[in-house]
Each structure stands twice: as structure tokens, then as C-alpha cells.
């Protein structure tokens, strides 16, 4: 009866109310800016810092390559299925021939391309894979592909003794897929899936090399890659993961985390530019994997999304790796005047570098790269294939984990729980601090009103992240029977302020307060009179006192910055909840009392995962918990490990767990575990949401 009454109070204590408008965010804005700078500096300072000899580098290089493949969604490598090459058209020019073709890098994943070859071929030719940037060519609703925008490069290579394959990208090809998943379409579940379109582009490049090596005209030991902007990035991916690339000229395709995260260039880039940074790399490590093969890093001096300072820092570190091979002459930095554009100056240096390293030709460039062809003549498909998978490749490119097998007994369930926890720390929460910071707790206030005592403690969750833990209880309570930690999202934060404003407006005045809710406050006072309970409240980073700029675009770009650092916002909020639990257990008289956790919506998922890593959580009350991680919370790689129904079962192994929601059929798996293991009825419960 006592448990049922407590549950009722927990459900109705805070009434529905809308968040206040115009909340000041200066504290959160300053905090998150400093946080990003500090985290970026840490990753930058440690990137390649332990490499002092060639032997050290060679020992680590293959591991780094495997890590990069994993971060591109390519570990294990997909099966190399038949390319199904089809040439749909051929045209002759004075000096070269163009073939319009498509191949399938995996079944249904079409790559549209133009292949340029000299009209007269004598012997085996060097080949260049040209990868395109974001140059759309679209007329009357028909996409001709960005291969058309960059076709002058293919023309030049064919006119100068190369076979050149120019391939469309996923988003701007003839079949229009998506690069802008987190940037524009709120597909945060990409992070859960370990999916990035960078992986698709990298794999398409791998298969493009397979095709080039199948051509009788091509010398398979003389293949280079180049491209600018997005194509510059894809040049990095393929050169780093595939040693068949013997020479690379990425143009305007790389800079470091300082530029992306601190200086904000991430806001100018779509998702195809970034790996899922599980292993917390700076981008210099990607570039270093090209060594000791010839590499020209090319950029303009006024490129706003690839700033010169970051490009130079990257080059400087990469040059050190080349130095270990005594190959400093194989790496160079080319800077020309201009903004983020495809300029003749950039092209000339790329042509000379490829000529020298693939042909042994150091002569002057006498032919310019000019556009010779009309868009319509380069089109591959008259009609798009019905079996294409390009437009939904994000659903299948990276496989999700199979559901955990049903444990046969409690011992087997314990083993699953321990294994999953280790994997979560390695693959999903690697961005948590490696060393625990002192809580440095400070009492912010201690006030009593209407026979309720409220205290607030400021504590350090992570260096630079100061949060506030509120405790409310009846006055003069020394040792409660129960402590309930409410983990608040922005909606619950507003309810908290509305409930306690009638008695504690002065203490809460630094917040933007919603209208006071007298009815909720009265219910609260009755609860405290009837029961010896402590109600604790915490808002993780980005919520409540530390909320940052609420503009939607700003919110998106902040979340993307976390991603670049090998974290997610909700992954770090999970760490905040752990720290709040640790903080709560330092408060006198609350160290060992039974502890319940309560939360709502996606924050309920955050709380669920935090409970796995903290001991002696008596019970979890989770309201409107999403039934799948596709709806949040969003953690790196989580769907390659588990989904929420399995995590619920793992948590319920140690803590009583109550789910409140309408979709009870979604929780069949934990119900099966309960029956299989023989849990008592109260260990796992499904309840309808309380009436508003």
C-alpha cells in the first residue's frame, strides 16, 4: 500500500505546465563553449603524441586503420559482391572518349559515373579516381549528378594520358540520397546506428578502385585520387583505408577539431564530412594513415570552412609521420589565393603532383581544364532503377545487433549485464572522463518555508560542468525512509519551478520562473507531512540552469559538436546523472537510504543507462520511455550493442523497474526475461500512464 501511494504521488506531484519563454541562457552558453574548447584541446594534445619512432607508428597503424573502418561503418568490411557494371552510353571527342556507366557497390546501391579515357591508348595507363564535392546539377527536377559539375577534371586527365573515373556522390547523384541526416533532417538515430554517409562514400570509392583495376587499360599499381570539398574529404577516407591508392591530392577536404568544434566550421558541413568518432580522433590521424605514399594537401588561403590555420596544423603533424619514414619529400602543402572554390591554381598543382608521382613527368602544365560537354550527354539513367537502395541506405548500411538471447537463469543474465556494460563503456560512452573529478560540493542555499526544507548543492560533474542538486523534505527530517532523485528534462524543470515557487521564490529567483502552481505545492506539502521522504532534483547539462541558446539551429550544431568529440549530448547527460547520484550519497543522512530514480521521455532512457553504472538503485520509475533507440535517447553505436527493451531487462536484474506508458506490447522482451528468470511480480511492472 505504501509503495502504491508513493507511486501515485510521484506521478501527480508536478502538474502539466508549459515552459516559460525567454529563458536566459548565458550560463549555459558560456559553460558549453568552454567545455568544447577544453575537450577539443585534450583530443588535439593527445593525437599522435605517443608516436616517437617508425616502429611505434607501424605497430599502431593497422589498429588505427581498423578503428577508422569501424568509425565509417565498414568493420567488418562488407562483402564485395558483383559490381554489375553497365555502360549506358559512349561519346567521342577530339582527344578522348567518355563512357556513361553505373555499378552497384553493394546490391541496390548504385554508383553513377563517367569514365574518361584517351582516344588512343598505348600500353597501360595510370588512373585517377575523381570524387566530387557538393556541386548540384539539376534541371526540371532531374538530377544529372555532381559528376557533371566537375566533368572538366575528367576531361583534363583523359587529354593528358590518364583513365579517369568521376563518380557521383550519394546525395547529389542521379539517384538522390541523403547526406544531411543530423544537419537538416533530425536523423539523430544515425549516431545510434554507427551510420555516416562518409562510410557510403568511402565504400563506393573502394568499389570504384575495384572497377578501375578490372579495366584492361589501367595499370593497377598507378592509381591516384583527388577531389575538392566533399570530394576532398572522400579522398582522405579512401587514401587512408586502401593502400591501392598510390598518390592522393585532397583539395579543401580536411581541417582539425579546433576549427570544427571551437571555431564552428562544423556548421558549414554536412554529415558526409565526418566519421562516427568512437575512438575520439583528431583528423590528423586520418591523414597520417596515408603515409608514406605521396600526398599533397591543397587549400586556398581564405576558405571559411577549411581555415588555413587548421589546415597548416594538420599538415605539420602529418609531416612528422612522413619524417619517420624519411619520406618528407612525399608530403607537401599547397596554398593558393581564394575562397572555397574550384580554382585553376588548385587544379594546376594537383595535376603536377599526380603527373610526377604516377607518371614520372615533371613538365609544365600546358592544357587547361575546360568544360567540353553538356549535362544531358553525361546522364547515365533515362529512368531510375526501381530496385535502388540509395534513398534508404541509412537503414541497412550498418547492421544493428541481434536481440540478446533470453537468459536461462539469473547467473546468465548477470553475465549478459556485465558484458554489455563493458561494451557500452568501450563503444558508446568512451567520451566519459577517464578520471573522476572531485565533486567540489558547495551549499548554494538552505531555506525552510511552510514546514518544507529546501537545500541546493552545486557540484562538479566533469571539469567545467557545474550542476545543481536540489533536496526538498519536511523540516527537521534527519534520516528519511526513502530518497527519490528526479532527473529533469526541460518540461520537468519548469514543473519543478512552478511547484516550489510559492514558498521558495527568493531562492529560485535567478531562474526564469513560470507561474506558481499552488495546487501542486499543496500536494507536495501533504506528501512531506505524511511521509519521511527526501525528494531530490537534478537537471543534467543543457537543461534548466545550464540550458544553452534555444534557437533550433544552434541546438542542432551543439549536438553535432558533441558528435565530433566522440560523445553525444545524452551520453554526457547520462554521466551527469551518475554524478548526481554520487553527490546525493554524500549528503549527511542520505548516504545509504533506499534510492529511487524517476524521469520522463528520453531523459528516462538517460536515467535508465545511468542506473546500470551505479550500485544500489532500489527502483526506477520511467515515464513514456521510448520503445526503441530510434526515438532516443541517442548514444554513439548503441544499436550495434542493444536496444531499449534489452536494457530494461538488464537494469531490472538489479533494480525494481516500473514503466508507465501506452505501448506496453513493446516490452515483451523484459517480460519474457522476468518469466524465464523467475522475478517476483514487483521486480518489473508495466503500468498505464497516470491520469493528468
CSV table of C-alpha atoms in Angstrom, one decimal, residues 278 421-434 566-568 570-572 574-575 635-638:
chain,number,residue,atom,x,y,z
A,278,UNK,CA,34.0,6.4,-31.4
A,421,UNK,CA,28.3,-2.8,-19.6
A,422,UNK,CA,31.9,-3.3,-20.8
A,423,UNK,CA,30.8,-2.9,-24.4
A,424,UNK,CA,28.8,0.3,-23.6
A,425,UNK,CA,31.9,1.9,-22.0
A,426,UNK,CA,34.1,0.9,-24.9
A,427,UNK,CA,31.8,1.8,-27.8
A,428,UNK,CA,29.0,4.1,-26.5
A,429,UNK,CA,30.4,6.1,-23.5
A,430,UNK,CA,34.1,6.3,-24.4
A,431,UNK,CA,33.7,10.0,-24.1
A,432,UNK,CA,33.1,9.9,-20.4
A,433,UNK,CA,36.0,11.2,-18.3
A,434,UNK,CA,38.8,8.7,-17.8
A,566,UNK,CA,33.2,11.2,-29.8
A,567,UNK,CA,30.3,11.9,-27.5
A,568,UNK,CA,26.6,12.7,-27.6
A,570,UNK,CA,22.6,12.5,-24.0
A,571,UNK,CA,25.6,10.3,-23.4
A,572,UNK,CA,27.2,13.0,-21.3
A,574,UNK,CA,24.0,10.1,-18.5
A,575,UNK,CA,27.3,10.7,-16.9
A,635,UNK,CA,24.2,7.3,-27.9
A,636,UNK,CA,27.0,6.5,-30.3
A,637,UNK,CA,26.8,3.0,-31.6
A,638,UNK,CA,24.1,1.9,-29.2
